[in-house]
Amino acid sequence: MKLREFAKQLGLSPTTVSRALSGYPEVSEATRARVASEAMRLGYRPDINAVRLKTGRAGAIGVMMGRSGEIHFAEFVSGMAQRLETTDTDILITPITAHNDDDEIQAYRRLVESRRVDAVIIHSPRPRDPRIEMLNSLGVPFLVHGRSETEHVHAWLDIDNENAVRRVTEHLLDLGHRRIAMINGLRGKTYSIHREQGFRIAHQERGLTADPSLMVCDKFSDESGFRHARSFLESANAPTAIVAGSTMTALGVYRAVRSLGMTVGQDVSVIAHDDVFPYLTAENMVPSLSTTRSSMRAAGTRCAELTLQLIAGRPADEIHELWPVELILRESTAPPR
């Protein structure tokens, strides 16, 4: 089916259909969704070679996969795929094995200068992220999944990490906990800094001080959750509650609590940030896990949509989205004994 024939069946102009499939921001969300749905139903696919020849585009969005966070990355890319499946836009995944900033910067530079991608998505930025400066200098469209404090203009989508951890800490303090531990994400990342700020502010507003000896930074994994929770719980003045940076981390915390003959929700309260994994759901953990909920897959879908808009010409300074985080209380949090 050719574009003109497909557009006629929808009662739209070929230009509108083409722009809807390409993510142009001037096309309404309702029209874009309708065109995408009908394209899938009728089996319409643009002639990708003709489109790329006409536009000069590579037809791909680049993302880098680091050495940690593979589970979160897989969910994010799955969300991207949901949005891109009707656009003939590929996802080019490049592994990063860099051990320092310079190596990582060069990896991004090689990706952009290879002209294999039309845009790039950056994950886990730092407050003054050198990747943002470099990509700006190359003039390539890019979206930051997270936020940075750099003066360089950049499009971004982030969740309200500070308020999320602030709320869970307030919940534990309201229950009567005073010795609260936090297993945060990787040190130096903006999201980890914001989460620590939320943790400290919740204490300060009650005239308390968060104990630095009960705060650690590490990658999100079952292993790190187990190791840090064991260390906390075996200390002389053990915490009565633990804030875990992810569901995977909380899984390790659960194991640590049980290995010491204690019970989650009775001897130790646990609350975590939940990335809504289809194969690890907080409500099915025993006991069910209290969480702040934010879907990594939904973030991937939205980031793909916003990146398409950047490729289509939408200014980067118009794209700043901060998502609120929902607090869901279950069985893993209770007043301390």
mmCIF file of C-alpha atoms in Angstrom, residues 37-238:
data_model
loop_
_atom_site.group_PDB
_atom_site.id
_atom_site.type_symbol
_atom_site.label_atom_id
_atom_site.label_comp_id
_atom_site.label_asym_id
_atom_site.label_seq_id
_atom_site.Cartn_x
_atom_site.Cartn_y
_atom_site.Cartn_z
ATOM 1 C CA SER A 37 -3.123 2.081 14.923
ATOM 2 C CA GLU A 38 -4.446 2.011 11.355
ATOM 3 C CA ALA A 39 -0.969 1.489 9.933
ATOM 4 C CA MET A 40 -0.605 -1.616 12.071
ATOM 5 C CA ARG A 41 -4.114 -2.869 11.256
ATOM 6 C CA LEU A 42 -3.753 -2.393 7.513
ATOM 7 C CA GLY A 43 -0.117 -3.439 7.349
ATOM 8 C CA TYR A 44 1.069 -0.131 5.938
ATOM 9 C CA ARG A 45 4.822 0.504 6.063
ATOM 10 C CA PRO A 46 6.605 3.400 4.359
ATOM 11 C CA ASP A 47 9.309 2.639 1.824
ATOM 12 C CA ILE A 48 12.120 3.085 4.295
ATOM 13 C CA ASN A 49 14.840 3.396 1.686
ATOM 14 C CA ALA A 50 12.933 6.130 -0.114
ATOM 15 C CA VAL A 51 12.296 7.949 3.165
ATOM 16 C CA ARG A 52 15.959 7.817 4.157
ATOM 17 C CA LEU A 53 17.089 8.942 0.712
ATOM 18 C CA LYS A 54 14.686 11.862 0.778
ATOM 19 C CA THR A 55 15.357 12.988 4.351
ATOM 20 C CA GLY A 56 19.019 12.037 4.699
ATOM 21 C CA ARG A 57 18.211 10.299 7.972
ATOM 22 C CA ALA A 58 19.709 7.052 9.215
ATOM 23 C CA GLY A 59 16.418 5.827 10.633
ATOM 24 C CA ALA A 60 17.833 4.919 14.068
ATOM 25 C CA ILE A 61 18.080 6.212 17.639
ATOM 26 C CA GLY A 62 21.265 5.393 19.544
ATOM 27 C CA VAL A 63 21.452 4.256 23.160
ATOM 28 C CA MET A 64 24.460 3.108 25.175
ATOM 29 C CA MET A 65 24.350 0.071 27.464
ATOM 30 C CA GLY A 66 26.734 0.149 30.404
ATOM 31 C CA ARG A 67 28.111 -2.657 32.522
ATOM 32 C CA SER A 68 25.374 -2.422 35.165
ATOM 33 C CA GLY A 69 21.631 -1.926 35.195
ATOM 34 C CA GLU A 70 20.910 -4.411 32.404
ATOM 35 C CA ILE A 71 17.446 -5.261 33.762
ATOM 36 C CA HIS A 72 16.392 -1.611 33.917
ATOM 37 C CA PHE A 73 17.908 -1.027 30.480
ATOM 38 C CA ALA A 74 15.946 -3.926 28.977
ATOM 39 C CA GLU A 75 12.680 -2.511 30.300
ATOM 40 C CA PHE A 76 13.507 0.938 28.946
ATOM 41 C CA VAL A 77 14.355 -0.401 25.471
ATOM 42 C CA SER A 78 11.160 -2.480 25.460
ATOM 43 C CA GLY A 79 9.231 0.726 26.013
ATOM 44 C CA MET A 80 11.105 2.413 23.167
ATOM 45 C CA ALA A 81 10.253 -0.496 20.885
ATOM 46 C CA GLN A 82 6.541 -0.116 21.618
ATOM 47 C CA ARG A 83 6.612 3.462 20.311
ATOM 48 C CA LEU A 84 8.957 2.885 17.372
ATOM 49 C CA GLU A 85 7.431 -0.290 15.911
ATOM 50 C CA THR A 86 5.265 1.637 13.411
ATOM 51 C CA THR A 87 7.846 4.283 12.499
ATOM 52 C CA ASP A 88 10.539 2.219 10.782
ATOM 53 C CA THR A 89 13.003 3.630 13.273
ATOM 54 C CA ASP A 90 15.572 1.223 14.658
ATOM 55 C CA ILE A 91 17.259 1.191 18.061
ATOM 56 C CA LEU A 92 21.034 1.016 17.802
ATOM 57 C CA ILE A 93 22.451 -0.348 21.073
ATOM 58 C CA THR A 94 26.153 0.203 21.656
ATOM 59 C CA PRO A 95 27.873 -1.429 24.648
ATOM 60 C CA ILE A 96 30.086 0.766 26.824
ATOM 61 C CA THR A 97 33.161 -0.794 28.383
ATOM 62 C CA ALA A 98 34.744 2.545 29.229
ATOM 63 C CA HIS A 99 36.523 2.925 32.553
ATOM 64 C CA ASN A 100 36.732 6.731 32.581
ATOM 65 C CA ASP A 101 34.923 9.812 31.277
ATOM 66 C CA ASP A 102 37.208 10.335 28.292
ATOM 67 C CA ASP A 103 36.638 6.811 26.973
ATOM 68 C CA GLU A 104 32.879 7.198 27.354
ATOM 69 C CA ILE A 105 32.875 10.565 25.596
ATOM 70 C CA GLN A 106 34.816 9.074 22.692
ATOM 71 C CA ALA A 107 32.306 6.215 22.455
ATOM 72 C CA TYR A 108 29.462 8.711 22.033
ATOM 73 C CA ARG A 109 31.489 10.766 19.581
ATOM 74 C CA ARG A 110 32.215 7.703 17.419
ATOM 75 C CA LEU A 111 28.533 6.780 17.411
ATOM 76 C CA VAL A 112 27.418 10.231 16.270
ATOM 77 C CA GLU A 113 30.195 10.737 13.712
ATOM 78 C CA SER A 114 29.480 7.333 12.171
ATOM 79 C CA ARG A 115 26.133 8.852 11.004
ATOM 80 C CA ARG A 116 24.356 5.629 11.926
ATOM 81 C CA VAL A 117 21.863 7.412 14.193
ATOM 82 C CA ASP A 118 19.630 10.471 13.949
ATOM 83 C CA ALA A 119 19.546 11.095 17.696
ATOM 84 C CA VAL A 120 20.898 9.775 20.993
ATOM 85 C CA ILE A 121 19.350 9.078 24.402
ATOM 86 C CA ILE A 122 21.578 9.581 27.455
ATOM 87 C CA HIS A 123 20.929 7.711 30.718
ATOM 88 C CA SER A 124 21.887 8.425 34.344
ATOM 89 C CA PRO A 125 23.391 11.886 33.895
ATOM 90 C CA ARG A 126 25.643 13.652 36.364
ATOM 91 C CA PRO A 127 25.063 17.250 37.544
ATOM 92 C CA ARG A 128 27.574 18.623 35.027
ATOM 93 C CA ASP A 129 27.588 15.875 32.445
ATOM 94 C CA PRO A 130 30.334 16.182 29.771
ATOM 95 C CA ARG A 131 28.268 14.103 27.339
ATOM 96 C CA ILE A 132 25.731 16.918 27.101
ATOM 97 C CA GLU A 133 28.382 19.495 26.229
ATOM 98 C CA MET A 134 29.919 17.194 23.603
ATOM 99 C CA LEU A 135 26.606 16.293 21.918
ATOM 100 C CA ASN A 136 25.634 19.963 21.839
ATOM 101 C CA SER A 137 28.905 20.761 20.097
ATOM 102 C CA LEU A 138 28.204 18.095 17.460
ATOM 103 C CA GLY A 139 24.715 19.458 16.779
ATOM 104 C CA VAL A 140 22.977 16.074 17.046
ATOM 105 C CA PRO A 141 19.494 15.829 18.601
ATOM 106 C CA PHE A 142 19.611 14.105 21.986
ATOM 107 C CA LEU A 143 17.382 13.478 24.988
ATOM 108 C CA VAL A 144 18.500 13.012 28.577
ATOM 109 C CA HIS A 145 16.679 10.378 30.623
ATOM 110 C CA GLY A 146 17.208 12.212 33.894
ATOM 111 C CA ARG A 147 18.404 15.764 34.523
ATOM 112 C CA SER A 148 21.665 17.678 34.629
ATOM 113 C CA GLU A 149 22.575 21.070 36.079
ATOM 114 C CA THR A 150 24.759 22.008 33.129
ATOM 115 C CA GLU A 151 24.180 25.380 31.441
ATOM 116 C CA HIS A 152 23.961 23.657 28.066
ATOM 117 C CA VAL A 153 20.433 23.382 26.685
ATOM 118 C CA HIS A 154 19.102 19.831 26.671
ATOM 119 C CA ALA A 155 15.783 18.041 26.410
ATOM 120 C CA TRP A 156 15.030 15.785 29.368
ATOM 121 C CA LEU A 157 12.516 13.499 31.015
ATOM 122 C CA ASP A 158 12.925 12.605 34.680
ATOM 123 C CA ILE A 159 10.991 11.382 37.695
ATOM 124 C CA ASP A 160 10.775 13.387 40.912
ATOM 125 C CA ASN A 161 13.440 11.402 42.759
ATOM 126 C CA GLU A 162 13.812 13.878 45.617
ATOM 127 C CA ASN A 163 10.120 13.922 46.458
ATOM 128 C CA ALA A 164 9.828 10.136 46.026
ATOM 129 C CA VAL A 165 12.453 9.356 48.693
ATOM 130 C CA ARG A 166 11.278 12.214 50.846
ATOM 131 C CA ARG A 167 7.781 10.699 50.972
ATOM 132 C CA VAL A 168 8.929 7.175 51.801
ATOM 133 C CA THR A 169 11.222 8.505 54.541
ATOM 134 C CA GLU A 170 8.388 10.611 55.959
ATOM 135 C CA HIS A 171 6.202 7.494 55.985
ATOM 136 C CA LEU A 172 8.796 5.556 57.993
ATOM 137 C CA LEU A 173 9.333 8.462 60.384
ATOM 138 C CA ASP A 174 5.575 8.784 60.874
ATOM 139 C CA LEU A 175 5.499 5.088 61.824
ATOM 140 C CA GLY A 176 8.039 5.825 64.558
ATOM 141 C CA HIS A 177 11.301 4.694 62.957
ATOM 142 C CA ARG A 178 14.380 6.724 63.852
ATOM 143 C CA ARG A 179 17.198 4.448 62.666
ATOM 144 C CA ILE A 180 16.575 4.365 58.893
ATOM 145 C CA ALA A 181 19.141 3.093 56.374
ATOM 146 C CA MET A 182 19.243 3.934 52.669
ATOM 147 C CA ILE A 183 20.812 1.880 49.883
ATOM 148 C CA ASN A 184 21.067 4.493 47.138
ATOM 149 C CA GLY A 185 22.091 4.247 43.477
ATOM 150 C CA LEU A 186 25.512 4.942 41.997
ATOM 151 C CA ARG A 187 27.376 7.831 43.584
ATOM 152 C CA GLY A 188 27.605 11.073 41.614
ATOM 153 C CA LYS A 189 24.537 10.482 39.459
ATOM 154 C CA THR A 190 21.915 13.231 39.572
ATOM 155 C CA TYR A 191 19.123 10.863 40.584
ATOM 156 C CA SER A 192 21.203 9.556 43.530
ATOM 157 C CA ILE A 193 21.967 13.108 44.666
ATOM 158 C CA HIS A 194 18.273 14.036 44.502
ATOM 159 C CA ARG A 195 17.282 10.913 46.425
ATOM 160 C CA GLU A 196 19.775 11.648 49.176
ATOM 161 C CA GLN A 197 18.451 15.203 49.380
ATOM 162 C CA GLY A 198 14.932 13.877 49.873
ATOM 163 C CA PHE A 199 16.137 11.471 52.569
ATOM 164 C CA ARG A 200 17.946 14.219 54.479
ATOM 165 C CA ILE A 201 15.150 16.790 54.134
ATOM 166 C CA ALA A 202 12.583 14.379 55.584
ATOM 167 C CA HIS A 203 14.774 13.991 58.664
ATOM 168 C CA GLN A 204 15.555 17.695 58.962
ATOM 169 C CA GLU A 205 11.891 18.710 58.908
ATOM 170 C CA ARG A 206 11.413 16.660 62.081
ATOM 171 C CA GLY A 207 14.475 18.043 63.778
ATOM 172 C CA LEU A 208 16.471 14.879 63.085
ATOM 173 C CA THR A 209 19.729 14.169 61.285
ATOM 174 C CA ALA A 210 20.159 11.287 58.853
ATOM 175 C CA ASP A 211 22.984 8.996 60.008
ATOM 176 C CA PRO A 212 25.776 8.959 57.354
ATOM 177 C CA SER A 213 26.843 5.494 58.534
ATOM 178 C CA LEU A 214 23.458 4.178 57.357
ATOM 179 C CA MET A 215 23.736 5.603 53.831
ATOM 180 C CA VAL A 216 25.514 3.810 50.982
ATOM 181 C CA CYS A 217 25.685 4.102 47.176
ATOM 182 C CA ASP A 218 25.932 1.113 44.849
ATOM 183 C CA LYS A 219 24.486 -0.404 41.686
ATOM 184 C CA PHE A 220 20.944 -1.739 41.863
ATOM 185 C CA SER A 221 21.209 -5.494 42.327
ATOM 186 C CA ASP A 222 20.148 -8.348 44.561
ATOM 187 C CA GLU A 223 23.774 -8.863 45.576
ATOM 188 C CA SER A 224 24.368 -5.265 46.672
ATOM 189 C CA GLY A 225 21.075 -5.192 48.566
ATOM 190 C CA PHE A 226 21.990 -8.369 50.457
ATOM 191 C CA ARG A 227 25.530 -7.260 51.253
ATOM 192 C CA HIS A 228 24.656 -3.794 52.541
ATOM 193 C CA ALA A 229 21.565 -4.912 54.463
ATOM 194 C CA ARG A 230 23.571 -7.628 56.244
ATOM 195 C CA SER A 231 26.200 -5.084 57.196
ATOM 196 C CA PHE A 232 23.606 -2.664 58.551
ATOM 197 C CA LEU A 233 21.632 -5.278 60.471
ATOM 198 C CA GLU A 234 24.710 -6.846 62.055
ATOM 199 C CA SER A 235 25.970 -3.510 63.386
ATOM 200 C CA ALA A 236 25.748 -2.578 67.060
ATOM 201 C CA ASN A 237 22.978 -0.025 66.492
ATOM 202 C CA ALA A 238 21.061 -1.642 63.637
#
